[in-house]
PDB file of C-alpha atoms and ligand atoms in Angstrom:
ATOM      1  CA  MET A  19      -0.155  -0.001   0.018  1.00 94.00           C
ATOM      2  CA  TYR A  20       1.216   3.400  -1.023  1.00 98.00           C
ATOM      3  CA  ILE A  21       1.311   6.374   1.311  1.00 98.00           C
ATOM      4  CA  ASP A  22       1.008  10.124  -0.044  1.00 98.00           C
ATOM      5  CA  ALA A  23       1.762  12.003   3.005  1.00 98.00           C
ATOM      6  CA  HIS A  24       1.157  15.585   1.717  1.00 98.00           C
ATOM      7  CA  ASN A  25      -1.276  16.180  -1.090  1.00 98.00           C
ATOM      8  CA  HIS A  26      -3.841  19.202  -2.051  1.00 98.00           C
ATOM      9  CA  LEU A  27      -6.809  17.590  -3.477  1.00 98.00           C
ATOM     10  CA  ASP A  28      -8.698  20.888  -3.654  1.00 95.00           C
ATOM     11  CA  PHE A  29      -6.048  21.901  -6.496  1.00 96.00           C
ATOM     12  CA  TYR A  30      -7.165  19.297  -8.863  1.00 97.00           C
ATOM     13  CA  ASN A  31     -10.576  21.434  -9.744  1.00 96.00           C
ATOM     14  CA  ASP A  32     -12.112  19.562 -12.708  1.00 97.00           C
ATOM     15  CA  ASN A  33      -9.612  16.847 -12.373  1.00 98.00           C
ATOM     16  CA  ILE A  34     -10.839  15.747  -9.052  1.00 98.00           C
ATOM     17  CA  ASP A  35     -12.769  12.758 -10.157  1.00 98.00           C
ATOM     18  CA  ARG A  36      -9.788  11.338 -12.350  1.00 98.00           C
ATOM     19  CA  ALA A  37      -7.305  12.042  -9.361  1.00 98.00           C
ATOM     20  CA  ILE A  38      -9.626  10.124  -6.702  1.00 98.00           C
ATOM     21  CA  LYS A  39      -9.953   7.244  -9.222  1.00 98.00           C
ATOM     22  CA  ASP A  40      -6.299   7.246  -9.317  1.00 98.00           C
ATOM     23  CA  ILE A  41      -6.054   7.140  -5.672  1.00 98.00           C
ATOM     24  CA  ASN A  42      -8.818   4.128  -5.201  1.00 98.00           C
ATOM     25  CA  GLU A  43      -7.315   2.330  -8.094  1.00 98.00           C
ATOM     26  CA  ASN A  44      -3.564   2.447  -6.716  1.00 98.00           C
ATOM     27  CA  LYS A  45      -4.616   2.143  -3.134  1.00 98.00           C
ATOM     28  CA  ILE A  46      -2.745   5.267  -1.999  1.00 98.00           C
ATOM     29  CA  ILE A  47      -3.434   6.389   1.795  1.00 98.00           C
ATOM     30  CA  THR A  48      -3.521  10.115   1.290  1.00 98.00           C
ATOM     31  CA  LEU A  49      -3.231  12.973   3.732  1.00 98.00           C
ATOM     32  CA  ALA A  50      -5.535  15.728   1.949  1.00 98.00           C
ATOM     33  CA  ASN A  51      -3.914  18.570   3.549  1.00 98.00           C
ATOM     34  CA  SER A  52      -6.088  21.884   3.413  1.00 98.00           C
ATOM     35  CA  MET A  53      -5.084  25.592   2.922  1.00 98.00           C
ATOM     36  CA  ASP A  54      -7.990  26.976   4.914  1.00 98.00           C
ATOM     37  CA  ILE A  55     -11.535  26.106   6.279  1.00 98.00           C
ATOM     38  CA  ASN A  56     -13.212  26.030   2.862  1.00 97.00           C
ATOM     39  CA  SER A  57     -10.533  23.538   1.586  1.00 98.00           C
ATOM     40  CA  TYR A  58     -10.941  21.453   4.550  1.00 98.00           C
ATOM     41  CA  ASN A  59     -14.649  21.155   3.896  1.00 98.00           C
ATOM     42  CA  LEU A  60     -13.946  20.218   0.264  1.00 98.00           C
ATOM     43  CA  ASN A  61     -11.435  17.487   1.373  1.00 98.00           C
ATOM     44  CA  LYS A  62     -13.848  16.181   4.050  1.00 98.00           C
ATOM     45  CA  LYS A  63     -16.519  15.807   0.900  1.00 98.00           C
ATOM     46  CA  TYR A  64     -13.840  14.081  -1.167  1.00 98.00           C
ATOM     47  CA  SER A  65     -12.928  11.896   1.674  1.00 98.00           C
ATOM     48  CA  LYS A  66     -16.304  10.555   1.354  1.00 97.00           C
ATOM     49  CA  LYS A  67     -15.681   9.047  -2.049  1.00 96.00           C
ATOM     50  CA  SER A  68     -12.526   7.331  -0.902  1.00 98.00           C
ATOM     51  CA  LYS A  69     -11.570   5.192   2.124  1.00 98.00           C
ATOM     52  CA  PHE A  70      -7.940   6.079   1.570  1.00 98.00           C
ATOM     53  CA  ILE A  71      -8.264   9.661   1.756  1.00 98.00           C
ATOM     54  CA  ILE A  72      -7.815  11.351   5.278  1.00 98.00           C
ATOM     55  CA  PRO A  73      -8.901  15.073   5.202  1.00 98.00           C
ATOM     56  CA  THR A  74      -6.437  17.148   7.683  1.00 98.00           C
ATOM     57  CA  PHE A  75      -7.293  20.774   8.891  1.00 98.00           C
ATOM     58  CA  GLY A  76      -5.038  23.753   8.602  1.00 98.00           C
ATOM     59  CA  ILE A  77      -4.322  27.187   7.614  1.00 98.00           C
ATOM     60  CA  HIS A  78      -1.467  27.347   4.989  1.00 98.00           C
ATOM     61  CA  PRO A  79       0.791  30.534   5.190  1.00 98.00           C
ATOM     62  CA  ASN A  80      -0.553  31.317   1.838  1.00 96.00           C
ATOM     63  CA  SER A  81      -3.720  31.579   3.159  1.00 97.00           C
ATOM     64  CA  VAL A  82      -3.387  33.683   6.139  1.00 97.00           C
ATOM     65  CA  GLY A  83      -4.084  36.945   4.630  1.00 95.00           C
ATOM     66  CA  SER A  84      -7.969  35.855   3.555  1.00 95.00           C
ATOM     67  CA  PHE A  85      -8.493  34.463   7.146  1.00 96.00           C
ATOM     68  CA  LYS A  86     -10.900  37.350   8.673  1.00 95.00           C
ATOM     69  CA  GLY A  87     -12.006  35.217  11.719  1.00 94.00           C
ATOM     70  CA  LYS A  88     -11.190  34.899  15.510  1.00 96.00           C
ATOM     71  CA  LEU A  89      -8.481  32.302  16.378  1.00 98.00           C
ATOM     72  CA  LYS A  90     -10.726  30.631  18.760  1.00 97.00           C
ATOM     73  CA  GLU A  91     -13.214  29.774  15.928  1.00 97.00           C
ATOM     74  CA  LEU A  92     -10.199  27.387  14.642  1.00 98.00           C
ATOM     75  CA  ILE A  93     -10.446  25.187  17.767  1.00 98.00           C
ATOM     76  CA  PRO A  94     -13.521  22.938  16.847  1.00 98.00           C
ATOM     77  CA  TYR A  95     -11.820  22.395  13.382  1.00 98.00           C
ATOM     78  CA  ILE A  96      -8.561  21.319  15.252  1.00 98.00           C
ATOM     79  CA  GLU A  97     -10.413  19.158  17.414  1.00 98.00           C
ATOM     80  CA  GLU A  98     -12.221  17.359  14.754  1.00 98.00           C
ATOM     81  CA  SER A  99      -9.282  16.650  12.568  1.00 98.00           C
ATOM     82  CA  LYS A 100      -7.232  13.469  13.175  1.00 97.00           C
ATOM     83  CA  LEU A 101      -4.086  15.109  11.889  1.00 98.00           C
ATOM     84  CA  ILE A 102      -3.267  18.838  11.420  1.00 98.00           C
ATOM     85  CA  GLY A 103      -1.907  20.385   8.118  1.00 97.00           C
ATOM     86  CA  GLU A 104      -0.803  22.404   6.424  1.00 98.00           C
ATOM     87  CA  ILE A 105       0.402  24.772   8.568  1.00 98.00           C
ATOM     88  CA  GLY A 106       3.574  26.846   8.994  1.00 98.00           C
ATOM     89  CA  LEU A 107       5.795  29.712   8.169  1.00 98.00           C
ATOM     90  CA  ASP A 108       6.764  30.923   4.575  1.00 98.00           C
ATOM     91  CA  PHE A 109       9.102  34.026   4.201  1.00 97.00           C
ATOM     92  CA  LEU A 110       9.649  33.189   0.598  1.00 96.00           C
ATOM     93  CA  TRP A 111       6.918  32.499  -1.697  1.00 95.00           C
ATOM     94  CA  VAL A 112       4.695  34.674   0.373  1.00 95.00           C
ATOM     95  CA  GLU A 113       5.835  37.982  -0.725  1.00 94.00           C
ATOM     96  CA  ASP A 114       3.685  40.331   1.396  1.00 95.00           C
ATOM     97  CA  ARG A 115       5.878  40.801   4.408  1.00 95.00           C
ATOM     98  CA  THR A 116       3.218  42.932   5.878  1.00 96.00           C
ATOM     99  CA  LEU A 117       1.448  39.533   6.562  1.00 97.00           C
ATOM    100  CA  ASP A 118       4.732  37.965   8.575  1.00 97.00           C
ATOM    101  CA  GLU A 119       3.078  38.685  11.982  1.00 97.00           C
ATOM    102  CA  LYS A 120      -0.436  37.386  10.980  1.00 97.00           C
ATOM    103  CA  GLN A 121       1.548  34.103   9.601  1.00 98.00           C
ATOM    104  CA  ARG A 122       3.188  33.863  12.899  1.00 98.00           C
ATOM    105  CA  GLU A 123      -0.191  34.419  15.039  1.00 98.00           C
ATOM    106  CA  ILE A 124      -2.087  31.761  13.198  1.00 98.00           C
ATOM    107  CA  TYR A 125       0.809  29.158  12.911  1.00 98.00           C
ATOM    108  CA  TYR A 126       1.584  29.550  16.676  1.00 98.00           C
ATOM    109  CA  PHE A 127      -2.143  29.125  17.727  1.00 98.00           C
ATOM    110  CA  ILE A 128      -2.708  26.049  15.712  1.00 98.00           C
ATOM    111  CA  LEU A 129       0.719  24.624  16.477  1.00 98.00           C
ATOM    112  CA  GLU A 130      -0.002  25.008  20.159  1.00 98.00           C
ATOM    113  CA  GLU A 131      -3.715  24.034  20.250  1.00 98.00           C
ATOM    114  CA  SER A 132      -2.636  20.812  18.082  1.00 98.00           C
ATOM    115  CA  ALA A 133       0.394  20.228  20.659  1.00 98.00           C
ATOM    116  CA  LYS A 134      -2.182  20.477  23.653  1.00 98.00           C
ATOM    117  CA  ARG A 135      -4.220  17.586  22.075  1.00 98.00           C
ATOM    118  CA  ASN A 136      -1.122  15.361  20.825  1.00 98.00           C
ATOM    119  CA  LYS A 137      -1.913  15.509  17.131  1.00 98.00           C
ATOM    120  CA  TYR A 138       0.443  15.334  14.392  1.00 98.00           C
ATOM    121  CA  ILE A 139       1.054  18.247  12.480  1.00 98.00           C
ATOM    122  CA  SER A 140       2.366  18.633   8.730  1.00 98.00           C
ATOM    123  CA  ILE A 141       4.626  21.795   8.897  1.00 98.00           C
ATOM    124  CA  HIS A 142       5.544  23.810   5.915  1.00 98.00           C
ATOM    125  CA  THR A 143       8.887  25.610   6.865  1.00 98.00           C
ATOM    126  CA  LYS A 144      10.118  27.775   3.607  1.00 97.00           C
ATOM    127  CA  ASN A 145      12.838  30.417   4.565  1.00 97.00           C
ATOM    128  CA  ALA A 146      11.782  29.844   7.978  1.00 98.00           C
ATOM    129  CA  GLU A 147      13.512  26.513   9.026  1.00 98.00           C
ATOM    130  CA  GLU A 148      15.213  27.921  12.237  1.00 98.00           C
ATOM    131  CA  GLU A 149      12.043  29.663  13.357  1.00 98.00           C
ATOM    132  CA  VAL A 150       9.801  26.729  13.180  1.00 98.00           C
ATOM    133  CA  TYR A 151      12.600  24.403  14.625  1.00 98.00           C
ATOM    134  CA  ASN A 152      12.729  26.974  17.657  1.00 98.00           C
ATOM    135  CA  SER A 153       8.942  26.776  17.952  1.00 98.00           C
ATOM    136  CA  LEU A 154       9.090  23.049  18.218  1.00 98.00           C
ATOM    137  CA  LYS A 155      11.992  22.848  20.414  1.00 98.00           C
ATOM    138  CA  LYS A 156      10.515  25.225  22.975  1.00 98.00           C
ATOM    139  CA  LEU A 157       7.424  22.860  23.219  1.00 98.00           C
ATOM    140  CA  GLU A 158       9.877  19.689  22.996  1.00 97.00           C
ATOM    141  CA  TYR A 159       7.095  18.589  20.610  1.00 98.00           C
ATOM    142  CA  ASN A 160       8.043  16.198  17.700  1.00 98.00           C
ATOM    143  CA  LYS A 161       4.768  14.807  16.520  1.00 98.00           C
ATOM    144  CA  VAL A 162       5.630  16.321  13.310  1.00 98.00           C
ATOM    145  CA  ILE A 163       5.838  15.721   9.365  1.00 98.00           C
ATOM    146  CA  ILE A 164       8.262  18.250   8.235  1.00 98.00           C
ATOM    147  CA  HIS A 165       6.942  18.694   4.648  1.00 98.00           C
ATOM    148  CA  TRP A 166       9.348  18.833   1.721  1.00 97.00           C
ATOM    149  CA  TYR A 167      12.195  20.323   3.688  1.00 98.00           C
ATOM    150  CA  SER A 168      14.383  22.328   1.366  1.00 97.00           C
ATOM    151  CA  GLY A 169      16.467  24.573   3.925  1.00 97.00           C
ATOM    152  CA  PRO A 170      19.860  24.343   5.570  1.00 97.00           C
ATOM    153  CA  LEU A 171      21.352  21.036   6.420  1.00 98.00           C
ATOM    154  CA  GLU A 172      22.516  22.211  10.067  1.00 98.00           C
ATOM    155  CA  ILE A 173      18.797  22.780  10.905  1.00 98.00           C
ATOM    156  CA  LEU A 174      17.645  19.700   9.135  1.00 98.00           C
ATOM    157  CA  GLU A 175      20.083  17.952  11.950  1.00 98.00           C
ATOM    158  CA  LYS A 176      18.132  19.710  14.623  1.00 98.00           C
ATOM    159  CA  PHE A 177      14.613  18.527  13.278  1.00 98.00           C
ATOM    160  CA  ILE A 178      16.185  15.056  12.996  1.00 98.00           C
ATOM    161  CA  GLU A 179      17.420  15.111  16.706  1.00 98.00           C
ATOM    162  CA  LEU A 180      14.276  16.366  17.805  1.00 98.00           C
ATOM    163  CA  GLY A 181      12.774  13.358  16.127  1.00 98.00           C
ATOM    164  CA  CYS A 182      10.624  14.521  13.569  1.00 98.00           C
ATOM    165  CA  TYR A 183       9.192  12.926  10.268  1.00 98.00           C
ATOM    166  CA  PHE A 184       9.976  14.155   6.832  1.00 98.00           C
ATOM    167  CA  THR A 185       8.355  13.611   3.564  1.00 98.00           C
ATOM    168  CA  ILE A 186      10.532  13.543   0.165  1.00 98.00           C
ATOM    169  CA  SER A 187       8.455  15.182  -2.677  1.00 98.00           C
ATOM    170  CA  VAL A 188       8.405  14.924  -6.478  1.00 97.00           C
ATOM    171  CA  ASP A 189      11.851  16.804  -6.949  1.00 97.00           C
ATOM    172  CA  ILE A 190      13.711  13.759  -5.932  1.00 97.00           C
ATOM    173  CA  GLY A 191      15.846  12.946  -9.123  1.00 95.00           C
ATOM    174  CA  TYR A 192      15.700  16.479 -10.116  1.00 96.00           C
ATOM    175  CA  SER A 193      17.321  18.190  -6.867  1.00 96.00           C
ATOM    176  CA  ASN A 194      20.737  17.555  -5.505  1.00 97.00           C
ATOM    177  CA  LEU A 195      19.917  19.123  -2.249  1.00 97.00           C
ATOM    178  CA  THR A 196      16.877  16.855  -2.015  1.00 98.00           C
ATOM    179  CA  GLU A 197      19.105  13.772  -2.367  1.00 98.00           C
ATOM    180  CA  LYS A 198      21.310  15.045   0.111  1.00 98.00           C
ATOM    181  CA  ILE A 199      18.328  15.516   2.648  1.00 98.00           C
ATOM    182  CA  LEU A 200      17.063  12.110   1.827  1.00 98.00           C
ATOM    183  CA  MET A 201      20.389  10.629   2.552  1.00 98.00           C
ATOM    184  CA  LYS A 202      20.294  12.158   5.970  1.00 98.00           C
ATOM    185  CA  ILE A 203      16.775  11.273   7.211  1.00 98.00           C
ATOM    186  CA  PRO A 204      16.659   8.083   9.225  1.00 98.00           C
ATOM    187  CA  ILE A 205      14.675   5.481   7.357  1.00 98.00           C
ATOM    188  CA  ASP A 206      12.302   5.142  10.279  1.00 98.00           C
ATOM    189  CA  LYS A 207      11.322   8.821   9.899  1.00 98.00           C
ATOM    190  CA  LEU A 208      10.936   8.760   6.037  1.00 98.00           C
ATOM    191  CA  LEU A 209       7.681   9.624   4.178  1.00 98.00           C
ATOM    192  CA  VAL A 210       6.775  10.336   0.682  1.00 98.00           C
ATOM    193  CA  GLU A 211       4.386  12.986  -0.847  1.00 98.00           C
ATOM    194  CA  THR A 212       3.005  14.372  -4.284  1.00 98.00           C
ATOM    195  CA  ASP A 213       1.906  17.885  -2.989  1.00 97.00           C
ATOM    196  CA  GLY A 214      -0.752  18.315  -5.495  1.00 94.00           C
ATOM    197  CA  PRO A 215      -0.742  18.585  -9.328  1.00 95.00           C
ATOM    198  CA  THR A 216       1.056  21.538  -9.357  1.00 93.00           C
ATOM    199  CA  ALA A 217       4.101  20.436  -7.523  1.00 95.00           C
ATOM    200  CA  LEU A 218       5.397  18.066 -10.339  1.00 95.00           C
ATOM    201  CA  GLU A 219       4.523  20.825 -12.922  1.00 93.00           C
ATOM    202  CA  TRP A 220       6.753  23.128 -11.039  1.00 93.00           C
ATOM    203  CA  VAL A 221       9.580  20.686 -11.142  1.00 94.00           C
ATOM    204  CA  SER A 222       9.169  18.899 -14.442  1.00 93.00           C
ATOM    205  CA  GLY A 223       6.232  20.562 -16.335  1.00 94.00           C
ATOM    206  CA  GLU A 224       4.046  17.416 -16.153  1.00 95.00           C
ATOM    207  CA  TYR A 225       0.543  17.638 -14.389  1.00 95.00           C
ATOM    208  CA  GLY A 226       0.735  15.245 -11.178  1.00 96.00           C
ATOM    209  CA  TYR A 227      -1.814  12.880 -10.333  1.00 97.00           C
ATOM    210  CA  PRO A 228      -1.425  11.080  -7.038  1.00 98.00           C
ATOM    211  CA  SER A 229       0.018   7.796  -8.606  1.00 98.00           C
ATOM    212  CA  GLU A 230       3.121  10.140  -9.337  1.00 97.00           C
ATOM    213  CA  ILE A 231       3.842   8.881  -5.786  1.00 98.00           C
ATOM    214  CA  LYS A 232       5.243   5.475  -7.367  1.00 98.00           C
ATOM    215  CA  ASN A 233       7.843   7.416  -9.256  1.00 97.00           C
ATOM    216  CA  VAL A 234       8.979   9.096  -5.972  1.00 98.00           C
ATOM    217  CA  VAL A 235       9.213   5.656  -4.390  1.00 98.00           C
ATOM    218  CA  LYS A 236      10.912   4.108  -7.228  1.00 98.00           C
ATOM    219  CA  LYS A 237      13.552   7.023  -7.297  1.00 98.00           C
ATOM    220  CA  ILE A 238      14.319   6.813  -3.561  1.00 98.00           C
ATOM    221  CA  ALA A 239      14.551   2.933  -3.677  1.00 98.00           C
ATOM    222  CA  HIS A 240      17.092   3.298  -6.389  1.00 98.00           C
ATOM    223  CA  ILE A 241      19.092   6.045  -4.506  1.00 98.00           C
ATOM    224  CA  LYS A 242      19.117   4.427  -1.259  1.00 97.00           C
ATOM    225  CA  LYS A 243      19.874   0.952  -2.987  1.00 98.00           C
ATOM    226  CA  ILE A 244      16.981  -1.110  -1.288  1.00 98.00           C
ATOM    227  CA  SER A 245      14.300  -2.997  -3.447  1.00 98.00           C
ATOM    228  CA  GLU A 246      10.787  -0.900  -4.074  1.00 98.00           C
ATOM    229  CA  GLU A 247       8.936  -3.350  -2.009  1.00 98.00           C
ATOM    230  CA  GLU A 248      11.154  -3.077   1.259  1.00 98.00           C
ATOM    231  CA  LEU A 249      10.762   0.711   0.834  1.00 98.00           C
ATOM    232  CA  ILE A 250       6.967   0.664   0.331  1.00 98.00           C
ATOM    233  CA  ASN A 251       6.754  -1.496   3.518  1.00 98.00           C
ATOM    234  CA  ILE A 252       9.118   0.977   5.691  1.00 98.00           C
ATOM    235  CA  ILE A 253       7.104   4.218   4.599  1.00 98.00           C
ATOM    236  CA  TYR A 254       3.655   2.280   5.267  1.00 98.00           C
ATOM    237  CA  ASP A 255       5.111   1.373   9.041  1.00 98.00           C
ATOM    238  CA  ASN A 256       6.116   4.908   9.584  1.00 98.00           C
ATOM    239  CA  PHE A 257       2.910   5.985   8.576  1.00 98.00           C
ATOM    240  CA  ASN A 258       0.981   3.581  10.883  1.00 97.00           C
ATOM    241  CA  ARG A 259       3.083   4.729  13.813  1.00 97.00           C
ATOM    242  CA  ILE A 260       1.926   8.368  13.255  1.00 97.00           C
ATOM    243  CA  LEU A 261      -1.860   7.051  12.616  1.00 94.00           C
ATOM    244  CA  ASN A 262      -1.972   4.850  15.782  1.00 89.00           C
TER     245      ASN A 262
HETATM  246 ZN1   ZN B  29       1.594  21.615   0.445  1.00 71.82          ZN
END
């Protein structure tokens, strides 16, 4: 059984039926990360069409500008969602620096409320690796999936020491940095992801369906010099530790 530990099903728009069919046919357990409340509701709807889809609530750093509610209104969603994601900080792709404080306000709130409830959290760290690390270290919290890490290797070491999980994404085989990161991640903390249709598009120009996860696994198995079957089992075990 394949695991896609970070996807964005609401990015598929008109192609969603084909994406869900792909998930069902290939038996890909999928964490459907959310951008905001609407996106979470959509992911919940999609999860009714597949036993492999697990919707997760979060407010993505890209979406903090459009969140106009009060933070405490997020609590029922945090409570309801089995895992949390996507949350995080992004000081690169989010270009509006006037939103930095709002990013922090929402990130720290959801992080702390999720940690209180012992939930696993998918975290985005773009150009904010050190701050995210410090936020976790302060709470001594490691029920965390660091999503598509691409920051400095020294900070990666600190996340590893803390005991976090990590996803390798669709740029494996294209990025030397991702390969170096892969080789540092302990095998019992390794997960894989596709990050929605646009991530592969960004990497190679191709539109990414969920079964792209097979290529990610194939490339990692080749680099790590283990069989695909063995790798699939390792990732499945890692993910089950998170779920249970
Ligand atoms: Zn994402």
